[in-house]
Amino acid sequence: MPSDAEPAPVSAKPPVTLREVAAAAGVSVATASKALNGQGRMTAETRERIRETARLLGFRPNSLAQSLLRKRSFTVGLLTNDTYGRFSLPLMAGVSDALVDKGVSVFLCNVEDDQRLGQLHVEAMLDKRVDGIVATGKRIDRHLPVDLSNLRIPVVYAFTQPDPGAVGLVSDDAGGARLAVEQFLRLGRRRIAHVSGPASFAVVHTRAEAYRDVLRENGLPTAEPLLGAWSEAWGHDAVARLFGKAGREGWPDAVFCGNDQIARGVIDALRERGIRVPEDVGVIGFDNWEIVAEATRPPLTSIDMNLASLGREAGLALLSLVDGQPAAPGIRKLPCRLVVRQSCGSPPQ
């Protein structure tokens, strides 16, 4: 039967104090403080006993007090205008992965393409005494809509245009394009077309030049890339242009696409024409956007820009600058990798 007694009120337990940890470990408060902060001279057994006691009691150090003591907030900001998070979220995961073991937290601010909003976020970060900022975006050839060049804290740029004299990290787009074309050559494909995005993007030209270079190096004819939107619809239209006129002997036997959405449109349009992928035509995309690549039929081979690794490198570079270690300015290119699925086909027997 239900009880008529009033339920006990819920109340939060007071936090465990350093004094309680010291008493439980049988040491002074000063010794407990030094052990937990990695300071002082004591045996390894004593230090470990104090830390284990603190863990069992659920002791959490006062982060504000630690920040004041070390003159650091142990936080960094990540600024981006990548509204959908397509590039910034995996990059942020990499930054967090690099810094979490160092006790550093990361918080994300989306500045969209609004200069005033960007400045508000920067001022908020400075008010919170962040140790540094990672700036990232949705394309590598544009600055964020906020000036970060004269801040008194370190700034590292990842997947966006850096300021002069700053550290910037980007994926090696030319290297990624070479991986795609060379994979087709290994599979025996020789009539390789390239369908990419708008001419206003620097990466479009970088990848197209690498595509042409590989074909020239192997004595194969080159064709001008077809440029359009970063969309599945453009992939459909490009197939109509590539496969609509010439006879089958003049058709490409492979299509290297500038992103995964274009590639998915290409595959769908080829299927509608009764052209088999990968038996008749192999297809490779770029970005390795798994939600698109794995749902494509057949699953899409794609170039992965290693954004999480890019984020980890950016986080470590920022931490190095925060610790006062100099870093050579300029843009560092990190390698891409080929993720093979079914759409590119198998080697000839």
mmCIF file of C-alpha atoms in Angstrom, residues 1-345:
data_model
loop_
_atom_site.group_PDB
_atom_site.id
_atom_site.type_symbol
_atom_site.label_atom_id
_atom_site.label_comp_id
_atom_site.label_asym_id
_atom_site.label_seq_id
_atom_site.Cartn_x
_atom_site.Cartn_y
_atom_site.Cartn_z
ATOM 1 C CA MET A 1 0.000 0.000 0.000
ATOM 2 C CA PRO A 2 1.263 3.522 -0.677
ATOM 3 C CA SER A 3 2.728 5.289 2.314
ATOM 4 C CA ASP A 4 1.177 8.493 3.677
ATOM 5 C CA ALA A 5 4.620 9.730 4.710
ATOM 6 C CA GLU A 6 5.962 12.799 2.932
ATOM 7 C CA PRO A 7 8.889 11.975 0.630
ATOM 8 C CA ALA A 8 12.218 13.214 1.822
ATOM 9 C CA PRO A 9 13.269 16.452 0.157
ATOM 10 C CA VAL A 10 15.984 16.142 -2.465
ATOM 11 C CA SER A 11 19.101 18.128 -1.753
ATOM 12 C CA ALA A 12 22.499 18.322 -3.378
ATOM 13 C CA LYS A 13 25.441 16.963 -1.455
ATOM 14 C CA PRO A 14 28.130 19.510 -0.677
ATOM 15 C CA PRO A 15 31.308 19.037 -2.734
ATOM 16 C CA VAL A 16 34.163 17.076 -1.229
ATOM 17 C CA THR A 17 36.831 19.422 0.104
ATOM 18 C CA LEU A 18 40.592 19.147 -0.128
ATOM 19 C CA ARG A 19 40.672 18.963 3.678
ATOM 20 C CA GLU A 20 38.502 15.812 3.592
ATOM 21 C CA VAL A 21 40.826 14.220 1.021
ATOM 22 C CA ALA A 22 43.862 15.023 3.168
ATOM 23 C CA ALA A 23 42.227 13.571 6.287
ATOM 24 C CA ALA A 24 41.211 10.358 4.503
ATOM 25 C CA ALA A 25 44.712 9.938 3.054
ATOM 26 C CA GLY A 26 46.409 10.732 6.378
ATOM 27 C CA VAL A 27 48.431 13.690 5.054
ATOM 28 C CA SER A 28 48.411 17.456 5.462
ATOM 29 C CA VAL A 29 46.284 19.712 3.275
ATOM 30 C CA ALA A 30 49.465 21.140 1.717
ATOM 31 C CA THR A 31 50.745 17.674 0.808
ATOM 32 C CA ALA A 32 47.371 16.700 -0.678
ATOM 33 C CA SER A 33 47.325 19.879 -2.766
ATOM 34 C CA LYS A 34 50.825 19.279 -4.112
ATOM 35 C CA ALA A 35 50.076 15.656 -4.946
ATOM 36 C CA LEU A 36 46.936 16.531 -6.901
ATOM 37 C CA ASN A 37 48.696 19.340 -8.763
ATOM 38 C CA GLY A 38 51.735 17.242 -9.672
ATOM 39 C CA GLN A 39 54.012 19.353 -7.498
ATOM 40 C CA GLY A 40 56.162 18.881 -4.404
ATOM 41 C CA ARG A 41 58.586 16.140 -3.403
ATOM 42 C CA MET A 42 57.079 12.883 -2.141
ATOM 43 C CA THR A 43 57.231 9.192 -2.907
ATOM 44 C CA ALA A 44 55.331 7.878 -5.886
ATOM 45 C CA GLU A 45 53.319 5.661 -3.526
ATOM 46 C CA THR A 46 52.197 8.654 -1.450
ATOM 47 C CA ARG A 47 51.209 10.663 -4.498
ATOM 48 C CA GLU A 48 49.251 7.756 -5.953
ATOM 49 C CA ARG A 49 47.520 7.054 -2.608
ATOM 50 C CA ILE A 50 46.344 10.660 -2.375
ATOM 51 C CA ARG A 51 45.087 10.681 -5.947
ATOM 52 C CA GLU A 52 43.250 7.402 -5.500
ATOM 53 C CA THR A 53 41.663 8.718 -2.293
ATOM 54 C CA ALA A 54 40.510 11.837 -4.143
ATOM 55 C CA ARG A 55 39.032 9.702 -6.910
ATOM 56 C CA LEU A 56 37.141 7.434 -4.522
ATOM 57 C CA LEU A 57 35.727 10.417 -2.613
ATOM 58 C CA GLY A 58 34.674 12.148 -5.844
ATOM 59 C CA PHE A 59 36.867 15.178 -5.239
ATOM 60 C CA ARG A 60 36.880 17.772 -8.010
ATOM 61 C CA PRO A 61 39.467 20.545 -7.881
ATOM 62 C CA ASN A 62 38.329 24.145 -8.061
ATOM 63 C CA SER A 63 38.923 24.988 -11.724
ATOM 64 C CA LEU A 64 38.734 28.731 -11.091
ATOM 65 C CA ALA A 65 41.374 28.550 -8.404
ATOM 66 C CA GLN A 66 43.598 26.435 -10.656
ATOM 67 C CA SER A 67 43.153 28.908 -13.494
ATOM 68 C CA LEU A 68 44.208 31.795 -11.293
ATOM 69 C CA LEU A 69 47.180 29.830 -10.000
ATOM 70 C CA ARG A 70 48.432 28.807 -13.443
ATOM 71 C CA LYS A 71 47.254 31.959 -15.274
ATOM 72 C CA ARG A 72 45.329 29.798 -17.729
ATOM 73 C CA SER A 73 41.633 29.027 -18.208
ATOM 74 C CA PHE A 74 42.182 25.565 -19.744
ATOM 75 C CA THR A 75 39.607 26.389 -22.409
ATOM 76 C CA VAL A 76 39.972 27.134 -26.102
ATOM 77 C CA GLY A 77 37.419 28.488 -28.520
ATOM 78 C CA LEU A 78 36.593 27.146 -31.965
ATOM 79 C CA LEU A 79 35.165 29.701 -34.393
ATOM 80 C CA THR A 80 33.473 28.596 -37.613
ATOM 81 C CA ASN A 81 31.089 29.782 -40.310
ATOM 82 C CA ASP A 82 30.251 26.200 -41.306
ATOM 83 C CA THR A 83 26.565 26.430 -40.393
ATOM 84 C CA TYR A 84 25.768 22.758 -41.068
ATOM 85 C CA GLY A 85 28.847 21.434 -39.292
ATOM 86 C CA ARG A 86 29.855 19.307 -42.285
ATOM 87 C CA PHE A 87 33.522 20.200 -41.814
ATOM 88 C CA SER A 88 33.667 21.861 -38.388
ATOM 89 C CA LEU A 89 32.158 19.024 -36.316
ATOM 90 C CA PRO A 90 34.660 16.286 -37.266
ATOM 91 C CA LEU A 91 37.426 18.873 -36.975
ATOM 92 C CA MET A 92 36.207 19.876 -33.510
ATOM 93 C CA ALA A 93 36.161 16.209 -32.499
ATOM 94 C CA GLY A 94 39.822 16.046 -33.427
ATOM 95 C CA VAL A 95 40.656 19.215 -31.494
ATOM 96 C CA SER A 96 38.861 17.878 -28.426
ATOM 97 C CA ASP A 97 40.589 14.513 -28.750
ATOM 98 C CA ALA A 98 43.979 16.243 -28.734
ATOM 99 C CA LEU A 99 43.237 18.453 -25.742
ATOM 100 C CA VAL A 100 40.991 16.431 -23.435
ATOM 101 C CA ASP A 101 43.897 14.534 -21.877
ATOM 102 C CA LYS A 102 45.548 17.883 -21.182
ATOM 103 C CA GLY A 103 42.529 19.012 -19.170
ATOM 104 C CA VAL A 104 41.521 21.559 -21.826
ATOM 105 C CA SER A 105 37.890 22.049 -22.886
ATOM 106 C CA VAL A 106 36.728 23.285 -26.283
ATOM 107 C CA PHE A 107 33.594 25.278 -27.003
ATOM 108 C CA LEU A 108 32.201 25.999 -30.453
ATOM 109 C CA CYS A 109 30.851 29.342 -31.720
ATOM 110 C CA ASN A 110 29.186 29.637 -35.119
ATOM 111 C CA VAL A 111 29.774 33.076 -36.625
ATOM 112 C CA GLU A 112 27.851 32.266 -39.833
ATOM 113 C CA ASP A 113 28.925 34.953 -42.342
ATOM 114 C CA ASP A 114 28.112 37.844 -40.006
ATOM 115 C CA GLN A 115 31.011 40.115 -39.074
ATOM 116 C CA ARG A 116 29.167 41.620 -36.101
ATOM 117 C CA LEU A 117 28.249 38.185 -34.734
ATOM 118 C CA GLY A 118 31.827 37.037 -35.195
ATOM 119 C CA GLN A 119 33.162 40.003 -33.238
ATOM 120 C CA LEU A 120 30.676 39.373 -30.422
ATOM 121 C CA HIS A 121 31.837 35.762 -30.125
ATOM 122 C CA VAL A 122 35.497 36.780 -30.111
ATOM 123 C CA GLU A 123 34.890 39.349 -27.377
ATOM 124 C CA ALA A 124 32.999 36.748 -25.329
ATOM 125 C CA MET A 125 35.918 34.339 -25.676
ATOM 126 C CA LEU A 126 38.376 37.010 -24.579
ATOM 127 C CA ASP A 127 36.140 37.850 -21.599
ATOM 128 C CA LYS A 128 36.254 34.191 -20.600
ATOM 129 C CA ARG A 129 40.070 34.269 -20.854
ATOM 130 C CA VAL A 130 40.338 31.428 -23.372
ATOM 131 C CA ASP A 131 43.911 30.238 -23.840
ATOM 132 C CA GLY A 132 43.644 30.338 -27.632
ATOM 133 C CA ILE A 133 41.364 30.027 -30.649
ATOM 134 C CA VAL A 134 41.083 27.543 -33.514
ATOM 135 C CA ALA A 135 39.481 29.182 -36.551
ATOM 136 C CA THR A 136 37.850 26.939 -39.149
ATOM 137 C CA GLY A 137 35.390 27.341 -41.993
ATOM 138 C CA LYS A 138 33.515 25.762 -44.871
ATOM 139 C CA ARG A 139 36.217 26.437 -47.474
ATOM 140 C CA ILE A 140 39.968 26.896 -47.380
ATOM 141 C CA ASP A 141 40.231 29.948 -49.662
ATOM 142 C CA ARG A 142 38.153 32.409 -47.630
ATOM 143 C CA HIS A 143 38.775 34.246 -44.367
ATOM 144 C CA LEU A 144 36.261 34.082 -41.556
ATOM 145 C CA PRO A 145 34.231 37.323 -41.326
ATOM 146 C CA VAL A 146 36.162 38.499 -38.246
ATOM 147 C CA ASP A 147 39.663 39.879 -37.689
ATOM 148 C CA LEU A 148 41.799 37.592 -35.513
ATOM 149 C CA SER A 149 45.171 39.005 -36.514
ATOM 150 C CA ASN A 150 45.839 41.256 -33.526
ATOM 151 C CA LEU A 151 44.611 39.204 -30.585
ATOM 152 C CA ARG A 152 46.941 38.713 -27.634
ATOM 153 C CA ILE A 153 46.282 34.975 -27.566
ATOM 154 C CA PRO A 154 47.436 32.293 -30.037
ATOM 155 C CA VAL A 155 45.251 31.542 -33.063
ATOM 156 C CA VAL A 156 45.589 28.482 -35.321
ATOM 157 C CA TYR A 157 43.674 28.217 -38.590
ATOM 158 C CA ALA A 158 42.347 24.880 -39.856
ATOM 159 C CA PHE A 159 40.447 24.436 -43.113
ATOM 160 C CA THR A 160 40.189 28.190 -43.658
ATOM 161 C CA GLN A 161 42.401 30.965 -45.009
ATOM 162 C CA PRO A 162 44.968 32.001 -42.362
ATOM 163 C CA ASP A 163 46.208 35.495 -41.667
ATOM 164 C CA PRO A 164 49.776 36.298 -42.782
ATOM 165 C CA GLY A 165 52.326 35.026 -40.287
ATOM 166 C CA ALA A 166 49.886 32.569 -38.695
ATOM 167 C CA VAL A 167 49.814 28.772 -38.562
ATOM 168 C CA GLY A 168 47.331 27.180 -40.960
ATOM 169 C CA LEU A 169 46.461 23.530 -41.588
ATOM 170 C CA VAL A 170 44.600 22.197 -44.627
ATOM 171 C CA SER A 171 44.055 18.874 -46.360
ATOM 172 C CA ASP A 172 46.273 18.078 -49.340
ATOM 173 C CA ASP A 173 43.629 18.357 -52.073
ATOM 174 C CA ALA A 174 46.088 17.716 -54.892
ATOM 175 C CA GLY A 175 47.328 14.586 -53.146
ATOM 176 C CA GLY A 176 43.759 13.419 -52.623
ATOM 177 C CA ALA A 177 42.919 13.891 -56.305
ATOM 178 C CA ARG A 178 46.026 11.918 -57.285
ATOM 179 C CA LEU A 179 44.888 9.046 -55.042
ATOM 180 C CA ALA A 180 41.556 8.895 -56.869
ATOM 181 C CA VAL A 181 42.963 8.958 -60.410
ATOM 182 C CA GLU A 182 45.773 6.533 -59.591
ATOM 183 C CA GLN A 183 43.208 4.123 -58.128
ATOM 184 C CA PHE A 184 41.325 4.142 -61.423
ATOM 185 C CA LEU A 185 44.554 3.458 -63.313
ATOM 186 C CA ARG A 186 45.332 0.500 -61.063
ATOM 187 C CA LEU A 187 41.870 -0.843 -61.880
ATOM 188 C CA GLY A 188 42.571 -0.650 -65.605
ATOM 189 C CA ARG A 189 40.433 2.428 -66.303
ATOM 190 C CA ARG A 190 41.843 4.722 -68.995
ATOM 191 C CA ARG A 191 39.072 7.114 -70.068
ATOM 192 C CA ILE A 192 38.695 9.076 -66.850
ATOM 193 C CA ALA A 193 36.387 12.118 -66.670
ATOM 194 C CA HIS A 194 36.370 14.706 -63.911
ATOM 195 C CA VAL A 195 33.172 16.404 -62.680
ATOM 196 C CA SER A 196 33.627 19.036 -59.987
ATOM 197 C CA GLY A 197 32.162 22.107 -58.298
ATOM 198 C CA PRO A 198 32.111 25.860 -59.004
ATOM 199 C CA ALA A 199 35.109 27.532 -60.615
ATOM 200 C CA SER A 200 35.105 30.106 -57.789
ATOM 201 C CA PHE A 201 36.549 27.504 -55.368
ATOM 202 C CA ALA A 202 40.330 27.186 -55.217
ATOM 203 C CA VAL A 203 40.122 23.455 -54.431
ATOM 204 C CA VAL A 204 38.314 22.858 -57.735
ATOM 205 C CA HIS A 205 41.349 24.054 -59.682
ATOM 206 C CA THR A 206 43.839 22.324 -57.369
ATOM 207 C CA ARG A 207 42.144 18.948 -57.807
ATOM 208 C CA ALA A 208 41.633 19.438 -61.549
ATOM 209 C CA GLU A 209 45.313 20.212 -62.089
ATOM 210 C CA ALA A 210 46.328 17.084 -60.150
ATOM 211 C CA TYR A 211 43.853 15.036 -62.233
ATOM 212 C CA ARG A 212 45.449 16.316 -65.453
ATOM 213 C CA ASP A 213 48.981 15.774 -64.125
ATOM 214 C CA VAL A 214 48.383 12.088 -63.372
ATOM 215 C CA LEU A 215 46.887 11.448 -66.795
ATOM 216 C CA ARG A 216 49.774 13.239 -68.540
ATOM 217 C CA GLU A 217 52.334 11.312 -66.502
ATOM 218 C CA ASN A 218 50.767 8.077 -67.743
ATOM 219 C CA GLY A 219 50.570 9.153 -71.379
ATOM 220 C CA LEU A 220 46.773 9.412 -71.384
ATOM 221 C CA PRO A 221 44.684 12.136 -73.015
ATOM 222 C CA THR A 222 43.196 14.780 -70.749
ATOM 223 C CA ALA A 223 39.786 16.384 -71.023
ATOM 224 C CA GLU A 224 38.597 19.620 -69.515
ATOM 225 C CA PRO A 225 36.800 19.004 -66.206
ATOM 226 C CA LEU A 226 33.082 19.727 -66.137
ATOM 227 C CA LEU A 227 32.381 22.372 -63.485
ATOM 228 C CA GLY A 228 29.032 23.093 -61.845
ATOM 229 C CA ALA A 229 27.341 23.113 -58.430
ATOM 230 C CA TRP A 230 28.209 20.969 -55.407
ATOM 231 C CA SER A 231 24.961 19.011 -55.862
ATOM 232 C CA GLU A 232 23.428 15.724 -56.950
ATOM 233 C CA ALA A 233 21.476 17.609 -59.633
ATOM 234 C CA TRP A 234 24.736 18.711 -61.239
ATOM 235 C CA GLY A 235 25.913 15.097 -61.177
ATOM 236 C CA HIS A 236 22.801 14.145 -63.178
ATOM 237 C CA ASP A 237 23.385 16.960 -65.680
ATOM 238 C CA ALA A 238 27.057 16.059 -66.099
ATOM 239 C CA VAL A 239 26.161 12.469 -67.031
ATOM 240 C CA ALA A 240 23.848 13.782 -69.749
ATOM 241 C CA ARG A 241 26.782 15.738 -71.186
ATOM 242 C CA LEU A 242 29.321 12.916 -70.872
ATOM 243 C CA PHE A 243 27.140 10.023 -72.063
ATOM 244 C CA GLY A 244 24.519 11.718 -74.195
ATOM 245 C CA LYS A 245 26.219 12.071 -77.581
ATOM 246 C CA ALA A 246 29.142 9.819 -78.417
ATOM 247 C CA GLY A 247 28.776 6.106 -78.942
ATOM 248 C CA ARG A 248 29.602 3.687 -76.192
ATOM 249 C CA GLU A 249 33.223 3.425 -77.332
ATOM 250 C CA GLY A 250 33.663 7.145 -76.624
ATOM 251 C CA TRP A 251 32.155 7.064 -73.152
ATOM 252 C CA PRO A 252 34.324 7.454 -70.045
ATOM 253 C CA ASP A 253 34.967 4.264 -68.132
ATOM 254 C CA ALA A 254 35.515 6.214 -64.889
ATOM 255 C CA VAL A 255 34.312 9.457 -63.340
ATOM 256 C CA PHE A 256 36.228 11.253 -60.583
ATOM 257 C CA CYS A 257 33.858 13.626 -58.773
ATOM 258 C CA GLY A 258 34.678 16.730 -56.762
ATOM 259 C CA ASN A 259 32.452 15.738 -53.845
ATOM 260 C CA ASP A 260 30.225 12.887 -52.724
ATOM 261 C CA GLN A 261 26.949 14.609 -53.595
ATOM 262 C CA ILE A 262 28.015 15.044 -57.215
ATOM 263 C CA ALA A 263 29.159 11.409 -57.259
ATOM 264 C CA ARG A 264 25.821 10.197 -55.949
ATOM 265 C CA GLY A 265 24.036 12.142 -58.669
ATOM 266 C CA VAL A 266 26.364 10.634 -61.283
ATOM 267 C CA ILE A 267 25.672 7.087 -60.081
ATOM 268 C CA ASP A 268 21.896 7.610 -60.035
ATOM 269 C CA ALA A 269 21.943 9.115 -63.537
ATOM 270 C CA LEU A 270 24.068 6.255 -64.908
ATOM 271 C CA ARG A 271 21.652 3.709 -63.419
ATOM 272 C CA GLU A 272 18.736 5.492 -65.100
ATOM 273 C CA ARG A 273 20.522 5.105 -68.439
ATOM 274 C CA GLY A 274 21.145 1.398 -67.875
ATOM 275 C CA ILE A 275 24.882 1.918 -67.419
ATOM 276 C CA ARG A 276 26.233 -0.307 -64.673
ATOM 277 C CA VAL A 277 28.395 0.956 -61.795
ATOM 278 C CA PRO A 278 31.111 -0.233 -61.418
ATOM 279 C CA GLU A 279 31.042 -2.837 -64.231
ATOM 280 C CA ASP A 280 30.777 -0.257 -67.043
ATOM 281 C CA VAL A 281 31.849 2.924 -65.263
ATOM 282 C CA GLY A 282 33.715 3.357 -61.986
ATOM 283 C CA VAL A 283 32.936 6.349 -59.766
ATOM 284 C CA ILE A 284 34.977 7.959 -56.969
ATOM 285 C CA GLY A 285 33.878 10.916 -54.856
ATOM 286 C CA PHE A 286 35.634 13.324 -52.521
ATOM 287 C CA ASP A 287 35.026 14.147 -48.808
ATOM 288 C CA ASN A 288 34.000 10.662 -47.611
ATOM 289 C CA TRP A 289 30.785 12.071 -46.149
ATOM 290 C CA GLU A 290 29.740 8.729 -44.696
ATOM 291 C CA ILE A 291 26.027 9.491 -44.484
ATOM 292 C CA VAL A 292 26.086 9.939 -48.282
ATOM 293 C CA ALA A 293 28.846 7.522 -49.297
ATOM 294 C CA GLU A 294 27.537 4.498 -47.399
ATOM 295 C CA ALA A 295 23.914 5.058 -48.471
ATOM 296 C CA THR A 296 24.784 5.304 -52.174
ATOM 297 C CA ARG A 297 24.075 2.200 -54.265
ATOM 298 C CA PRO A 298 26.616 0.831 -54.765
ATOM 299 C CA PRO A 299 28.450 2.296 -51.757
ATOM 300 C CA LEU A 300 30.757 5.084 -52.847
ATOM 301 C CA THR A 301 34.548 4.973 -52.901
ATOM 302 C CA SER A 302 35.722 8.395 -51.744
ATOM 303 C CA ILE A 303 38.689 10.515 -50.703
ATOM 304 C CA ASP A 304 38.682 11.262 -46.979
ATOM 305 C CA MET A 305 40.216 14.614 -45.986
ATOM 306 C CA ASN A 306 41.079 13.294 -42.512
ATOM 307 C CA LEU A 307 39.361 16.220 -40.791
ATOM 308 C CA ALA A 308 39.610 14.641 -37.338
ATOM 309 C CA SER A 309 43.376 14.287 -37.791
ATOM 310 C CA LEU A 310 43.494 17.857 -39.058
ATOM 311 C CA GLY A 311 41.694 18.931 -35.889
ATOM 312 C CA ARG A 312 44.085 16.988 -33.674
ATOM 313 C CA GLU A 313 47.077 18.635 -35.336
ATOM 314 C CA ALA A 314 45.457 22.057 -34.965
ATOM 315 C CA GLY A 315 44.770 21.415 -31.274
ATOM 316 C CA LEU A 316 48.328 20.282 -30.611
ATOM 317 C CA ALA A 317 49.750 23.253 -32.531
ATOM 318 C CA LEU A 318 47.599 25.628 -30.482
ATOM 319 C CA LEU A 319 48.623 23.966 -27.223
ATOM 320 C CA SER A 320 52.265 24.329 -28.208
ATOM 321 C CA LEU A 321 51.785 28.052 -28.822
ATOM 322 C CA VAL A 322 49.922 28.440 -25.522
ATOM 323 C CA ASP A 323 52.886 26.814 -23.761
ATOM 324 C CA GLY A 324 55.172 29.423 -25.293
ATOM 325 C CA GLN A 325 56.823 27.193 -27.879
ATOM 326 C CA PRO A 326 57.435 28.907 -31.230
ATOM 327 C CA ALA A 327 55.865 27.514 -34.399
ATOM 328 C CA ALA A 328 56.849 28.218 -37.992
ATOM 329 C CA PRO A 329 54.121 30.262 -39.724
ATOM 330 C CA GLY A 330 52.587 29.147 -42.989
ATOM 331 C CA ILE A 331 50.215 26.533 -44.340
ATOM 332 C CA ARG A 332 50.804 22.856 -43.575
ATOM 333 C CA LYS A 333 49.161 20.266 -45.814
ATOM 334 C CA LEU A 334 48.044 16.983 -44.267
ATOM 335 C CA PRO A 335 47.549 13.885 -46.444
ATOM 336 C CA CYS A 336 44.164 12.562 -47.499
ATOM 337 C CA ARG A 337 43.307 8.852 -47.694
ATOM 338 C CA LEU A 338 41.372 6.688 -50.111
ATOM 339 C CA VAL A 339 38.370 4.843 -48.653
ATOM 340 C CA VAL A 340 37.536 1.988 -51.032
ATOM 341 C CA ARG A 341 33.957 0.786 -51.359
ATOM 342 C CA GLN A 342 32.188 -0.891 -54.286
ATOM 343 C CA SER A 343 31.652 2.007 -56.726
ATOM 344 C CA CYS A 344 35.148 2.020 -58.270
ATOM 345 C CA GLY A 345 35.241 -1.671 -59.183
#
